[in-house]
Structure formats: structure tokens, C-alpha cells
Coordinates of C-alpha atoms in Angstrom, one line a residue:
Chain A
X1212 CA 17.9 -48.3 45.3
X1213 CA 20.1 -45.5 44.2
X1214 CA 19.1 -42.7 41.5
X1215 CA 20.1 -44.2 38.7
X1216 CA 20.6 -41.8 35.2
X1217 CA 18.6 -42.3 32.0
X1218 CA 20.7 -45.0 30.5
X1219 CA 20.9 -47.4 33.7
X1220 CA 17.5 -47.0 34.3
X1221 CA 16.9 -48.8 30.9
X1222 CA 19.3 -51.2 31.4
X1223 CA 17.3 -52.0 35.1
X1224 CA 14.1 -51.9 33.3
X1225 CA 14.5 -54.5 30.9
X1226 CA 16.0 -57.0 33.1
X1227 CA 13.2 -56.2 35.2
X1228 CA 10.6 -56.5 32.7
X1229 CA 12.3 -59.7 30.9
X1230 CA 12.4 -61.5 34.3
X1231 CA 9.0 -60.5 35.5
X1232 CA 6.2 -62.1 32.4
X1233 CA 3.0 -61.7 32.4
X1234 CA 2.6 -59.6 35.7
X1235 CA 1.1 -55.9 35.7
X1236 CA 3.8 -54.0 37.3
X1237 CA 2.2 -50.6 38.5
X1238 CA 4.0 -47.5 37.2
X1239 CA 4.7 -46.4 40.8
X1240 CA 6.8 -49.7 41.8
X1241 CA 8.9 -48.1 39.0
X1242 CA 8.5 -44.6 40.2
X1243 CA 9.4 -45.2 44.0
X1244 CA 12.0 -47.6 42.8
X1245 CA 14.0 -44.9 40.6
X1246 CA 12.9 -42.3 42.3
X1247 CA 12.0 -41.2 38.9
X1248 CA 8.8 -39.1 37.6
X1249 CA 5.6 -40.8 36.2
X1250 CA 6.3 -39.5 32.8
X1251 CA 10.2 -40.5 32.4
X1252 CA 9.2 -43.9 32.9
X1253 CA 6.5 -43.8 30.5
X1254 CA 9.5 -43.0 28.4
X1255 CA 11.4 -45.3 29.2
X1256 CA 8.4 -47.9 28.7
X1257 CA 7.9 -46.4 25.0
X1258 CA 11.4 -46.8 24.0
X1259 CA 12.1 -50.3 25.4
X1260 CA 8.0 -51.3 23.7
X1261 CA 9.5 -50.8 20.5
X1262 CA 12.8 -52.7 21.1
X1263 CA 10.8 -55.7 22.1
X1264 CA 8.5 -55.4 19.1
X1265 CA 10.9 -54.8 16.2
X1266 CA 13.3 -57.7 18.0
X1267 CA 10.4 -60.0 18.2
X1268 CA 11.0 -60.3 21.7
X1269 CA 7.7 -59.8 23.0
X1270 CA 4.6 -57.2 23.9
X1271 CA 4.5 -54.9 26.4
X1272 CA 1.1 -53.6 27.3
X1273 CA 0.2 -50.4 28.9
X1274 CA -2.8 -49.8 30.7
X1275 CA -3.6 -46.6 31.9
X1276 CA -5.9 -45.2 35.0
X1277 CA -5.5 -45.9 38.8
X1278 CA -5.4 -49.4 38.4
X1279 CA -2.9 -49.2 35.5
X1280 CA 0.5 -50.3 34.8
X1281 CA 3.0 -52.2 32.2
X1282 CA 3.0 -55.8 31.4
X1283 CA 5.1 -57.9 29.3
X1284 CA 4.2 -60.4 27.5
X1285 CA 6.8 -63.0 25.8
X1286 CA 5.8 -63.0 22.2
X1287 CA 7.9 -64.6 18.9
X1288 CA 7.2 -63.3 15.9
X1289 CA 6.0 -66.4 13.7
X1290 CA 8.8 -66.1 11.2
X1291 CA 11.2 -67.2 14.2
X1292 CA 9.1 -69.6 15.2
X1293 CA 9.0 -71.0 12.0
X1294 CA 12.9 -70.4 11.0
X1295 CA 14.0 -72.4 14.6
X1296 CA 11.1 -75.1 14.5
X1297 CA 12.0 -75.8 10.6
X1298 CA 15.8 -76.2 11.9
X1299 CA 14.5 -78.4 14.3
X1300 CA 12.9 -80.8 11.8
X1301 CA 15.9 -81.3 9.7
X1302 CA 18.0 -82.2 13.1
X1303 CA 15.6 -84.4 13.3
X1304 CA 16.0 -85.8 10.2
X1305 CA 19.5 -86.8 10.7
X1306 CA 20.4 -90.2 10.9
X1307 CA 20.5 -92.8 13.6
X1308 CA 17.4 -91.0 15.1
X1309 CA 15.1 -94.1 14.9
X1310 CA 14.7 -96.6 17.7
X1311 CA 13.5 -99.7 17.4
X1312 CA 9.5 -99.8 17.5
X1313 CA 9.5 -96.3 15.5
X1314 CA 10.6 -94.2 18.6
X1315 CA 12.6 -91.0 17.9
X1316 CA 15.6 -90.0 20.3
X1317 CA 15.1 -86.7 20.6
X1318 CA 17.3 -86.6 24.2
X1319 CA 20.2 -84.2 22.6
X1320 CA 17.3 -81.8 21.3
X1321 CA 15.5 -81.6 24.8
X1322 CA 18.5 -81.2 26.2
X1323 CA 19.3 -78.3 25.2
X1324 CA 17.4 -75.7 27.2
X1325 CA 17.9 -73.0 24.3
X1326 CA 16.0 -75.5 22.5
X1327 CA 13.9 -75.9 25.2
X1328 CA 13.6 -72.0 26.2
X1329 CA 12.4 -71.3 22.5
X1330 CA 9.8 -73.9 23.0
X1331 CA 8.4 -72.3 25.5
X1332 CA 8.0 -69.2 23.8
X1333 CA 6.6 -70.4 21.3
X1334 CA 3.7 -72.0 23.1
X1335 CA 3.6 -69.1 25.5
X1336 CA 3.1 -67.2 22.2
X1337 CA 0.3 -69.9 21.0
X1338 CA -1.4 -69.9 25.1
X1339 CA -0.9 -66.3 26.0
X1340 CA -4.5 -65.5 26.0
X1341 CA -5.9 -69.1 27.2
X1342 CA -6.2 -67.8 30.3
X1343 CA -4.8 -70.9 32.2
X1344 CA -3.7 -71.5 35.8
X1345 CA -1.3 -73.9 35.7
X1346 CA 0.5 -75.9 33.0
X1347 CA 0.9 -79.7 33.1
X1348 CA 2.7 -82.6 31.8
X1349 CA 3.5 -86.3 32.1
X1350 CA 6.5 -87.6 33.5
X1351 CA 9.3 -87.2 32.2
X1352 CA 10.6 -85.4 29.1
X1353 CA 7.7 -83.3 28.8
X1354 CA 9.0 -81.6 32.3
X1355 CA 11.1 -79.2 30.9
X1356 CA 9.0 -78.0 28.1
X1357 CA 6.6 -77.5 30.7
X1358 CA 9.0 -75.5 32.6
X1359 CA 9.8 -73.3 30.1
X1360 CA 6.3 -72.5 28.8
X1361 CA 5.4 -71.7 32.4
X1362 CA 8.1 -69.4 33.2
X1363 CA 7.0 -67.3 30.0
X1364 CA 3.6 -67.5 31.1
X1365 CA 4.3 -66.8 35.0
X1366 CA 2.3 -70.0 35.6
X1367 CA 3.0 -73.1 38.0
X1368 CA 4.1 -76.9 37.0
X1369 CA 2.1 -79.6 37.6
X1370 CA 3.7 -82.9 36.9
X1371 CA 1.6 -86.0 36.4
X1372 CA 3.7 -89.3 37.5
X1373 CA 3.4 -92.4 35.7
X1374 CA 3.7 -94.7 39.2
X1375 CA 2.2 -93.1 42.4
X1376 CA 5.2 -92.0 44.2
X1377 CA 5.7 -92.0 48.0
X1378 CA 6.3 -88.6 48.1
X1379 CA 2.9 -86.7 46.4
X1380 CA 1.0 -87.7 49.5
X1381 CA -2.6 -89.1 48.8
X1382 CA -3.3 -88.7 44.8
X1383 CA -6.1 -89.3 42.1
X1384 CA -4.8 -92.3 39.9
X1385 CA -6.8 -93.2 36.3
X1386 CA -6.2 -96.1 33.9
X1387 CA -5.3 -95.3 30.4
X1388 CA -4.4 -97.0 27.2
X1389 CA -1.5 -95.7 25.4
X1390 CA -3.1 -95.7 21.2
X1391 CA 0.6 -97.0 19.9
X1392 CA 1.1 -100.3 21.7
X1393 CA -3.0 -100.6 23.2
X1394 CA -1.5 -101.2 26.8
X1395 CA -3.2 -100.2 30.3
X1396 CA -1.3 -97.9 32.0
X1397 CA -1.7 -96.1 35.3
X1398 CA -1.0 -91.8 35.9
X1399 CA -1.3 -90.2 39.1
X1400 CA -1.7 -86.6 40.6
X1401 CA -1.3 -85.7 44.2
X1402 CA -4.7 -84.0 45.7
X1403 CA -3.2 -81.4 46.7
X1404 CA -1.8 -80.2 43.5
X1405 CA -4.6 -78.9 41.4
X1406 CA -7.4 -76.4 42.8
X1407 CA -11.1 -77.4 41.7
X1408 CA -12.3 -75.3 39.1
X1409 CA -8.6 -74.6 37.5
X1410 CA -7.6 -74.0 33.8
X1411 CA -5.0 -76.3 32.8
X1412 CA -2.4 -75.7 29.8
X1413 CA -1.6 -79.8 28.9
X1414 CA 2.1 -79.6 27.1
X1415 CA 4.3 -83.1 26.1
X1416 CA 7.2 -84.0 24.3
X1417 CA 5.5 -85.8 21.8
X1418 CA 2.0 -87.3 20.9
X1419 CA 1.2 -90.5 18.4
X1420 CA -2.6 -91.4 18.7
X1421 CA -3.2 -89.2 21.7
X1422 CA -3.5 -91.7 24.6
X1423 CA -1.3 -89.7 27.0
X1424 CA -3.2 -86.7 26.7
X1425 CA -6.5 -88.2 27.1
X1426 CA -5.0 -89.6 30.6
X1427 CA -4.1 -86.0 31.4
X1428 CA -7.6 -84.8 30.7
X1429 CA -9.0 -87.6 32.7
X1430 CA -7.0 -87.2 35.3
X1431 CA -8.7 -82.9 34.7
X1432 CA -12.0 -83.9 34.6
X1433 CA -11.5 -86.1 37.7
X1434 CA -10.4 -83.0 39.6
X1435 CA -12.8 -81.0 37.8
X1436 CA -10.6 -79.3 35.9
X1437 CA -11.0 -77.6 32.7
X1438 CA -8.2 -78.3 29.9
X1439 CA -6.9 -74.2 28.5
X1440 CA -5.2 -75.9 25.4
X1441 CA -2.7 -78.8 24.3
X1442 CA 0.6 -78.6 22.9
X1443 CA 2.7 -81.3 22.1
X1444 CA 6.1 -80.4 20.8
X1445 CA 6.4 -83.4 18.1
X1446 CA 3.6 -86.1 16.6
X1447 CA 3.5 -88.8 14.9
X1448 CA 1.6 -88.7 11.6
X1449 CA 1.7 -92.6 11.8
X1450 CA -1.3 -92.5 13.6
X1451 CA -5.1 -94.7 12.1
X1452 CA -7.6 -92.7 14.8
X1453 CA -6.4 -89.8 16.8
X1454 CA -8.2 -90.0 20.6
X1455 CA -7.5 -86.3 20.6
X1456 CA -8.2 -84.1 18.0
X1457 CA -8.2 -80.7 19.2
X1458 CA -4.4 -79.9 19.9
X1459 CA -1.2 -78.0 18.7
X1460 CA 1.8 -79.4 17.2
X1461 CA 5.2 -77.6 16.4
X1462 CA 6.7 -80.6 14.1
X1463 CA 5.4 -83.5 12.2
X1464 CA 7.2 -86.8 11.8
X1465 CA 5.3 -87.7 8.5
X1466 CA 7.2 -90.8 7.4
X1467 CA 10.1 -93.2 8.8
X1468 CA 11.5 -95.6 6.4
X1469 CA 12.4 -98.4 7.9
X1470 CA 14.9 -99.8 5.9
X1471 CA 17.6 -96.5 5.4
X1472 CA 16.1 -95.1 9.1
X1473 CA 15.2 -91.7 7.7
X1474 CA 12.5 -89.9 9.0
X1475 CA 10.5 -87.3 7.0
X1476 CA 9.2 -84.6 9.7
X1477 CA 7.5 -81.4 8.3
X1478 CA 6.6 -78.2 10.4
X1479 CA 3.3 -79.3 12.7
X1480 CA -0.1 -77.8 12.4
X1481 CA 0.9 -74.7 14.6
X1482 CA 1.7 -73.5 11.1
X1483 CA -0.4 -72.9 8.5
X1484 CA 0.8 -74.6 5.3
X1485 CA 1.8 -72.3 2.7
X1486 CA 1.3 -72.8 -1.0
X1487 CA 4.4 -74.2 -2.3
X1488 CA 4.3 -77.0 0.5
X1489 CA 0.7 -77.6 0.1
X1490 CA 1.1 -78.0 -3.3
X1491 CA 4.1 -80.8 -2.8
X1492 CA 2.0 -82.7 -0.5
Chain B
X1380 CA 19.1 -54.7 12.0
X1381 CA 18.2 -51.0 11.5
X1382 CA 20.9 -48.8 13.9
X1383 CA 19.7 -48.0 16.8
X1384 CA 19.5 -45.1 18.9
X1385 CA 21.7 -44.9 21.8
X1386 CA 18.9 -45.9 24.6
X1387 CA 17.3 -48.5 22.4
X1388 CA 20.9 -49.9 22.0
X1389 CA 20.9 -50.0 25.4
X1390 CA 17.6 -52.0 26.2
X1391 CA 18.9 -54.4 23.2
X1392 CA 22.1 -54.9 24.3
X1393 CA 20.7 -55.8 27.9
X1394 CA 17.9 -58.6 26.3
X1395 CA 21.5 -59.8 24.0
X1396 CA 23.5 -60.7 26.8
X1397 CA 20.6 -62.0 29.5
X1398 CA 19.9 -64.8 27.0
X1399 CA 23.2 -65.4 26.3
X1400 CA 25.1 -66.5 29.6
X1401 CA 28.4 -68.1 29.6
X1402 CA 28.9 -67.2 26.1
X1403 CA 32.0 -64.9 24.8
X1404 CA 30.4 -62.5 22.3
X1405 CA 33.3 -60.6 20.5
X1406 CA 32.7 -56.8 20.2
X1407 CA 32.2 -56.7 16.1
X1408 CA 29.4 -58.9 16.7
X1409 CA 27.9 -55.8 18.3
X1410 CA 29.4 -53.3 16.4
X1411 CA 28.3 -55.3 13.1
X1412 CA 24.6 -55.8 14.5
X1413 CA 24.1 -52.2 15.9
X1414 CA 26.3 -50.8 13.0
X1415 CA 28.2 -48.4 16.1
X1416 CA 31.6 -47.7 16.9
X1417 CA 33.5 -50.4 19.0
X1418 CA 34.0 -47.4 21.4
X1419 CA 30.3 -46.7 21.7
X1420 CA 29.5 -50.5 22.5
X1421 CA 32.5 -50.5 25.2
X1422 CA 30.8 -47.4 26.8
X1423 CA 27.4 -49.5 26.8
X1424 CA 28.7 -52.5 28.3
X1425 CA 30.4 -50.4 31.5
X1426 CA 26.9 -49.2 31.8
X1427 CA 24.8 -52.7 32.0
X1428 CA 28.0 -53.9 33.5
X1429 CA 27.6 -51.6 36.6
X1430 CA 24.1 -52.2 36.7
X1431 CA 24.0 -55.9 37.1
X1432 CA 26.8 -55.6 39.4
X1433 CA 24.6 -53.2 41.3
X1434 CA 21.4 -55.6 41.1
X1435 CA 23.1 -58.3 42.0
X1436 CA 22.4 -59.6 38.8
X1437 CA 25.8 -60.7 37.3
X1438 CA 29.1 -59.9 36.2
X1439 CA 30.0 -59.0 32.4
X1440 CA 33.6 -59.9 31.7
X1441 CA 35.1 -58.0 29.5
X1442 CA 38.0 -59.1 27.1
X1443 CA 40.6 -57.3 25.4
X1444 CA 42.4 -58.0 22.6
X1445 CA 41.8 -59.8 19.1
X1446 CA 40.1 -62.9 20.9
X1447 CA 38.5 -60.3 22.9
X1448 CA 34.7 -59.7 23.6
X1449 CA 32.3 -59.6 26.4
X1450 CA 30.6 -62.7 28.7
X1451 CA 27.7 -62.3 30.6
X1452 CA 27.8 -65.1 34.2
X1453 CA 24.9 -64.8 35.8
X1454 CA 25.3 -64.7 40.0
X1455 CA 23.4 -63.8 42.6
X1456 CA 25.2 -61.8 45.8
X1457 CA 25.3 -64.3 48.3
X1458 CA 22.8 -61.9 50.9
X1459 CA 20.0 -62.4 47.6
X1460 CA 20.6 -66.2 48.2
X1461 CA 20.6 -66.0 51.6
X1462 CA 17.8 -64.1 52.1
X1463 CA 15.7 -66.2 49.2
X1464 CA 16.8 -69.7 50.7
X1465 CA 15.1 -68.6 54.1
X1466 CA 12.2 -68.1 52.6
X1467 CA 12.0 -71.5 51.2
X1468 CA 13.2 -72.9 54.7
X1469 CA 10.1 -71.2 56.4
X1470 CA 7.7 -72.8 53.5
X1471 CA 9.5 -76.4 53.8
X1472 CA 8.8 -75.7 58.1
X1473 CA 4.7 -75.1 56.8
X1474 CA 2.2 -77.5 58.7
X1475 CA 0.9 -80.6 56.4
X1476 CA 4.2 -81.1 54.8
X1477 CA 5.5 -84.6 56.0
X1478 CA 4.3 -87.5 54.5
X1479 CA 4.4 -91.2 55.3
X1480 CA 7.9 -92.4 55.5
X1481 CA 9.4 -88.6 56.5
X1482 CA 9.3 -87.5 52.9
X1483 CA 8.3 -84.1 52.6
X1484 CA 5.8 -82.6 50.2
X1485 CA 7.8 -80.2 47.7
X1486 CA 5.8 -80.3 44.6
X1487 CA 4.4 -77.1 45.0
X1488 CA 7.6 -74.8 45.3
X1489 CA 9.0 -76.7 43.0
X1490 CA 6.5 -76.2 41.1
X1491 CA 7.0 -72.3 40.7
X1492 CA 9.2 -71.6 37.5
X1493 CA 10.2 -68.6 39.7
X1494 CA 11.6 -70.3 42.7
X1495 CA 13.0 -72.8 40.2
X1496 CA 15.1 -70.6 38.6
X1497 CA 16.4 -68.7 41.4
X1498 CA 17.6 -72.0 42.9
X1499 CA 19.4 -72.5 39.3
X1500 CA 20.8 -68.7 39.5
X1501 CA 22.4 -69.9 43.0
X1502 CA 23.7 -73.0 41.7
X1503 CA 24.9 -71.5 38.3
X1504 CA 26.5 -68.6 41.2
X1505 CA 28.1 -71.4 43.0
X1506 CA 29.6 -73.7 39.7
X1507 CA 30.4 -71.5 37.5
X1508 CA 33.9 -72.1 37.7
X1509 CA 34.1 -75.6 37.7
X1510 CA 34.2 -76.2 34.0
X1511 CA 31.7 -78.1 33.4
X1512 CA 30.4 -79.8 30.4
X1513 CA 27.0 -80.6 31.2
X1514 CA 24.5 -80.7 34.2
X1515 CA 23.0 -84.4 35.2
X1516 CA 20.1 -85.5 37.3
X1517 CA 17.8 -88.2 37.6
X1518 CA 14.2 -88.4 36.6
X1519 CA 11.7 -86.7 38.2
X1520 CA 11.8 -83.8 40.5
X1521 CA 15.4 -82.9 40.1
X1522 CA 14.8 -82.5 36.3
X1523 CA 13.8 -78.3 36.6
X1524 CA 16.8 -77.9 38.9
X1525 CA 19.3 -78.7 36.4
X1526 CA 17.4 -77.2 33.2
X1527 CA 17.8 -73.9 35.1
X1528 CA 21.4 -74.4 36.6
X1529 CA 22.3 -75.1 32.8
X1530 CA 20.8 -72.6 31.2
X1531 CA 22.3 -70.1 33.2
X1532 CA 25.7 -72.0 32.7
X1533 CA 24.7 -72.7 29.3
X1534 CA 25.1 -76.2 29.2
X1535 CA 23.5 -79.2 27.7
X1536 CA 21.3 -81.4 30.6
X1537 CA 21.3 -85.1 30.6
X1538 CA 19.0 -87.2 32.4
X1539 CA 19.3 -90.4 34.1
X1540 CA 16.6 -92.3 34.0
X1541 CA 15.1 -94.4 36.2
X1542 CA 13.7 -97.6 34.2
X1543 CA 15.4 -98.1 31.1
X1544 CA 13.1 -96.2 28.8
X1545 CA 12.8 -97.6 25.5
X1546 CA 13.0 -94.1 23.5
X1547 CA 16.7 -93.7 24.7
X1548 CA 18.6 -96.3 22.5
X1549 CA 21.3 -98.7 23.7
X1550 CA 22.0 -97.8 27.4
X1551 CA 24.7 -98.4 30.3
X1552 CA 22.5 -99.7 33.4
X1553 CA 23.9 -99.4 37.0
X1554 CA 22.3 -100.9 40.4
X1555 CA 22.2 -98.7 43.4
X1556 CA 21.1 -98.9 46.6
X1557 CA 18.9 -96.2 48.2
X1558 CA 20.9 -94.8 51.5
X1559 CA 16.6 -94.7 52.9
X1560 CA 15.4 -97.7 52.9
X1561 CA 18.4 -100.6 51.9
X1562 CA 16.8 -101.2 48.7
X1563 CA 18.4 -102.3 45.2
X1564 CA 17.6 -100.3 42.0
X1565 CA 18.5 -99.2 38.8
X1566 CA 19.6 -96.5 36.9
X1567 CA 20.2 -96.0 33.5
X1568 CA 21.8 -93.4 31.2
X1569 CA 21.7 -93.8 26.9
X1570 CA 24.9 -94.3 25.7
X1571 CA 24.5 -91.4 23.3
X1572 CA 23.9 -89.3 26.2
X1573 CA 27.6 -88.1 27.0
X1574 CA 30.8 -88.6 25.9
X1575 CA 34.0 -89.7 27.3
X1576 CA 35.9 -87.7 29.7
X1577 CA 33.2 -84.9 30.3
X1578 CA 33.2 -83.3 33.3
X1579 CA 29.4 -83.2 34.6
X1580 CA 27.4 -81.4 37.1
X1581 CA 25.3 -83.0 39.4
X1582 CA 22.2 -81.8 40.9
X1583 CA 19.2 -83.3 42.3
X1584 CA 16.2 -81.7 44.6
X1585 CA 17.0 -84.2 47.9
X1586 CA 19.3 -86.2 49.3
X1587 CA 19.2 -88.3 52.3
X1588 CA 22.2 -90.7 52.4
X1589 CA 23.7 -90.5 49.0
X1590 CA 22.9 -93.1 47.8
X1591 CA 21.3 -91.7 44.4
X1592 CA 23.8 -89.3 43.6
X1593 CA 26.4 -92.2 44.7
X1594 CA 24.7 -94.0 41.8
X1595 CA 25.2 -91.3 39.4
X1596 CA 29.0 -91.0 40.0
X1597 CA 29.0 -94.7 39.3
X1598 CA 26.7 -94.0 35.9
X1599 CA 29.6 -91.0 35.3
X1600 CA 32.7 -93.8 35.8
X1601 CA 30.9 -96.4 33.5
X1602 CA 31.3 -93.2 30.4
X1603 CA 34.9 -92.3 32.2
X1604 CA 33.2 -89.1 32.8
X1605 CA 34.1 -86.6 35.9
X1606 CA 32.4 -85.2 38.3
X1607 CA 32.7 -81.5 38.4
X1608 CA 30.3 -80.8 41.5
X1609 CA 27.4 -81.8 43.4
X1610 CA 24.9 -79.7 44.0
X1611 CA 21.4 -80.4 46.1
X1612 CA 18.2 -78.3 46.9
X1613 CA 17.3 -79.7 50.3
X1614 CA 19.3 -82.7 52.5
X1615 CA 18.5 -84.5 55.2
X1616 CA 20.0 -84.1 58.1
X1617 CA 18.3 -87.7 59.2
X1618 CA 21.3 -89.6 58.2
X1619 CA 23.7 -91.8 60.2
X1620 CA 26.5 -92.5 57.5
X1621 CA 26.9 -90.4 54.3
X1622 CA 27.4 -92.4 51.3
X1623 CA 28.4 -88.8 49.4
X1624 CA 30.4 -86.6 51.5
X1625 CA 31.5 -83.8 48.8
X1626 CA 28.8 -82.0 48.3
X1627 CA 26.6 -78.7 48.4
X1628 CA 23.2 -77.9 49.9
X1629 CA 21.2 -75.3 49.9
X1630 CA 18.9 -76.0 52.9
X1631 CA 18.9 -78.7 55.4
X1632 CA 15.9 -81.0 56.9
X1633 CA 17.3 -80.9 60.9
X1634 CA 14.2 -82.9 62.5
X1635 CA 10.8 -83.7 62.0
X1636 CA 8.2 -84.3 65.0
X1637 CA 6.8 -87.0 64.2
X1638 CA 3.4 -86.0 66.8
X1639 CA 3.1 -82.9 65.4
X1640 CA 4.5 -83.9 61.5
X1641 CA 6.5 -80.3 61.6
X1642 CA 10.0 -80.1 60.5
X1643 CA 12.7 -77.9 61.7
X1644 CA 14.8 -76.4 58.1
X1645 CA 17.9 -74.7 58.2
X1646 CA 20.5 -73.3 55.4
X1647 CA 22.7 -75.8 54.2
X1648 CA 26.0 -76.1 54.1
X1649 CA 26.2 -73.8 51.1
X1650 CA 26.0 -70.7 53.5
X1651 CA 28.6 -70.1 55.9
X1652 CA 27.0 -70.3 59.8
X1653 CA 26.3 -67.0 60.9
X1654 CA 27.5 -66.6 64.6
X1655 CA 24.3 -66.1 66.4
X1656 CA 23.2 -69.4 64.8
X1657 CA 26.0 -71.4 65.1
X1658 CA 25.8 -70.3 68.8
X1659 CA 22.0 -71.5 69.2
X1660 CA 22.9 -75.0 67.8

């Protein structure tokens, strides 16, 4: 690479940094690569640290010694969080949203990988120091949730599928019972996609008593896996026994009424409540 | 937004306009947000605007006038691709890849958020001139591939599915007939999903005859929708008749030994044949 001045050095560092999460990037990669001294970059680093921080876009961590380098670490400040996930809810309250059997379509929402992107950061923000190895989900609209928590968190994707497919090669298969409509149903993993011994981030689109997620820590323990943390982006608050207790939520459908097909759906338990809400409740 | 110094303008204006592709931002925006002279911001923009060319990237079109503003299209130099797409080829050529049938284990580089998106950088390089609307695939594997083509095109993903799932509403059904092995099934697509006359982007990790993506330009006639491009990860090159002749790949499944269960991947026919390999063919 050419010597580049101050300013497009900056420019090259962020789009380096941005694209790069979650990876200790030695100061000399950045030394030999602008042909710069130690103590510019450091600069450089300070400048675009503060950026980051008063923008909300994320952390960058120095660490100093031999060993040392920069790392950046996708971060939203909770008052986005909050902001995007409560404009979330009320799209969600809009009509013609209910399905029949008290299913949401949230298809338009997911498909949007803004949406989606600011998802991810938010559970990236929520996992960053879980320590996991991979992130996982169920087939199929949990995928790209998964995706986008994963690339914040430099982690791989490992997708669970609901029939064994032809092309995972050999694969685990467990039995589990979904809690809304008490039916057996069968998830699979190929063998070769999860190391023993492996910390495992469980994300989904959206959780009612929990039965899914139980499968996917079956389906863990069966490849003696540990489970990092669960997210799911949406649950149901329509829900007599949770199977799984210990989880994150971003939103809360707390209500559907059947007869107008309005949906009442309140920020999840990601957030704590604050006093005016709790108060209403 | 406090104003910002002229490097910290810099390192925000670079994190702006990397998570805003496709998108015309008019110059006040900046000039409001940074509270700078128009003139400074231009000066800015030719910076990062020489750097991305220089990394290969992206370009940043630049608008004059009233209407005017800036657009960030993220592309990757076609030696990046190239060179990237290789790599891939020489994993895909990896012992212990071919399963039962001739499938081929992918899961695990498409499992890499990473490799993902650079496979959505080439195909966002490739259509981002076709106008379209929004980026379709079918459930399962080709799901990441269009969540990172569109969110470098910015563009909404839709997702065929391939049972008719009950959390998608009212939805058009179409048969098809795998190109692999003769067989009849279905696909189906939420009428919500798209509207009339959109132009849509297909892309899907493999194809052998066509026979999928033939079913999805069915799915696109049923909501008088156009196809705007089709774009695959990997092809085989097993096939006797093509069902879907127009289309783009980025590698290409030559043979697979059966004895030893190794395949021989090239480049598909995304990248131009090179002379010494069209002359070793």
C-alpha cells in the first residue's frame, strides 16, 4: 500500500476497524501497512476511539505491551437500542399482523437487514463478553439474525435444520415438543458442525413457551456443548409455564385481541422497566 | 451532534456512508449534522472517495446540483473477487467434502459471516445496476447470501419458503421439479411478500439444473414480478440440460471422483477465462 497522509489514513482505518470486529489487530499490521510510526497510529486510534464512543458506534480497546494491539468491539449505546426496538414494537402493533392461531408476520420486519443489522448489534452488545464460539439458530427466520449477531461478534453460524437434509452429511437428530401446539418434532445438526467442548450463543426469531430453545440445548448437550446465552428477538407473553427461563428478549407481545387483531407488544426484558411503565403495568 | 474536528469528521463521515450503501445523502444532511461548510464536506468526500477507490472498497458518487448529494455502492475490483473466489475453490476441492448423492458439504464456509459477506460484496459489485427492488431466495442455505447482497444494495429480502409455513398468511404455492433427481415439490411465497411488478434479485448458494431457481421465476410470474438477475454461489457443472440458462456463478463444481470423493472447482462464469486456463481445458 501506498503512504497515505493523515486524513486517508483515517478514512483506511475505520473501514478497516468497522470491518474487522472483535479481532486484536497488532499496532505493527498498521505500522507496516502505512508505513506510518507507532505513535501516529496511536493517534490515529485515539481520535477515531472517541468518534466511536460519542456516536454509539462501538469500543475500541487498546492493549499495550508486546503482545498488544487495538480491537473493536461493536457496541450500542442502550438509548438506541431502546429508541429502534421501541419503533419496532409499534410496527408491530399495526394492523393485520395476526395470523390465524396467534402467529405474528413479522416477514417485512426481518426482511429488512437494517432491521436485522441493528439486531445484531444489539445482541452482540448483550453477548460481547459471553465468550462464545459460535452462534446458532433453527431453521429458518432466525438465520439472519444469527448472521448478523455473528458478523459483529466475528463468530461462525451454525444452523440447526428442522428435517435432516441430504446435504449436512451424518447428523445428531433429537425429539422435541414445541410448548404452543404440544407436538413432537424432530431438529438435526450435522456432526461435523460443532467442536466438543464449544460455547454456543442460541439466537431465534421468536420464543412462546420455549420448546425450540430447549431442542437447541439438547441438541448442545448431545454434542457436549455448553449454551454462552439465549436471545430471542420477540416472545410471547401468552405463555402458562416457560421451559426456558434463563433468556434475553428485545420485545414483548403482551396481549392480542382477538376480535379487533391488535397486538399489545412492550420492550422485552433486555430492558429494564423504568418507573412510569412499571407503574402502568 | 457537537462539530467535529476535521479528522474526527473524517472517521464519521467514513462509518455514515459504510452503513448507508445505495442511499443518496444530500450534502446539507452533512453540513447540518457536522455544522461545516458544504465546501469542507465536498473536500471530505474526495478524500474517502479516493480511498475506497484505492482499497477497492467502493465508489462514492457524487451529485451536483439542488437534488444533489453523495451515494456510497459498495464493489469489490474484480482481481479482490478473483483472488477471494479461488480461495473458496481450493476449500470446496478439500478432502471429506462429497456426500451421498454428489452434494457437497458447504455449511462450514457458509457458515463464516466473513466469507458470507464478501460473496454479497461481489454480487452487490455485479447487480448493482440492475434496479432491483428486492433480493429473493429460498429457505435454507441461500438465506445469508441474499441478506448480504441486499444490504450492500440496500434492499428488502424475501424468502421463499419451502413448505407453506403457517406464520406467513395467505400464500401463492407453485410446484417445481428439481432438475437432480425428477422430483415434484413445492414452493411458496406470502402474498404480502412483494408487490406487483417488482423487479427481484435472485440468488441462491447451488444450482444444478435449474430447476429451483426455474421455480422461483415461476413464484415471480404468479406476483407479475420481474426478474432483474440471477445470481449463484457455486453450480454444477454435472448437468446435461439447463433448465436456467441466464445466469451468474461464482464458482463451478467441474467433476467429482467418485473413488477418491474429491472434486475438481473452478471460477464460474462470473470471471472471464483467463488464457492459460482456457488453454488447459
Amino acid at each position: 500500500m501506498k503512504k497515505l497522509k493523515r486524513s486517508e489514513r483515517l478514512v483506511e482505518l475505520t473501514q478497516y476497524l468497522l470491518s474487522r470486529p472483535h479481532t486484536l489487530i497488532p499496532l505493527t499490521t498498521f505500522a507496516e501497512r502505512y508505513q506510518s510510526a507507532k505513535s501516529s497510529i496511536s493517534e490515529d486510534l485515539a481520535i477515531i476511539k472517541e468518534v466511536f464512543q460519542e456516536e454509539g458506534i462501538g469500543e475500541l480497546q487498546t492493549m499495550a505491551g508486546a503482545a498488544g494491539g487495538v480491537k473493536y468491539l461493536p457496541k450500542a449505546h442502550e438509548a438506541r437500542s431502546r429508541a429502534f426496538i421501541e419503533g419496532v414494537c409499534r410496527q408491530l402493533e399495526q394492523a393485520d399482523r395476526i395470523l390465524p392461531g396467534g402467529y405474528m408476520y413479522m416477514s417485512d420486519i426481518l426482511g429488512e437487514p437494517q432491521t436485522v443489522s441493528e439486531i445484531g448489534r444489539t445482541f452482540a452488545t448483550l453477548f460481547a463478553d459471553v465468550e462464545a464460539d459460535a452462534v446458532m439458530t433453527v431453521e429458518t427466520k432466525g438465520i439472519p439474525l444469527a448472521y448478523a449477531t455473528a458478523s459483529y461478534l466475528n463468530l461462525p453460524v451454525i444452523i440447526v435444520r428442522r428435517d435432516h437434509s441430504a446435504v449436512e452429511g451424518s447428523a445428531v437428530s433429537i425429539n422435541y415438543v414445541s410448548g404452543s401446539n404440544k407436538r413432537m418434532h424432530t431438529m438435526s445438526l450435522g456432526r461435523r458442525a460443532l467442536k466438543e467442548g464449544s460455547r454456543v450463543l442460541i439466537v431465534d426469531d421468536f420464543m412462546r413457551a420455549g420448546g425450540t430453545i430447549q431442542g437447541m440445548k439438547d441438541l448442545l448437550a448431545e454434542f457436549r456443548a455448553q449454551v454462552a446465552g439465549v436471545g430471542v428477538f420477540v416472545e410471547s407473553g401468552d405463555v402458562e409455564e416457560h421451559l426456558v427461563t434463563d433468556y434475553v428478549s428485545l420485545a414483548r407481545i403482551q396481549d392480542i385481541d382477538t376480535k379487533s387483531k391488535l397486538a399489545s407488544v412492550t420492550l422485552g426484558n433486555y430492558f429494564p422497566m423504568d418507573e412510569a411503565h412499571s407503574a402502568a403495568q
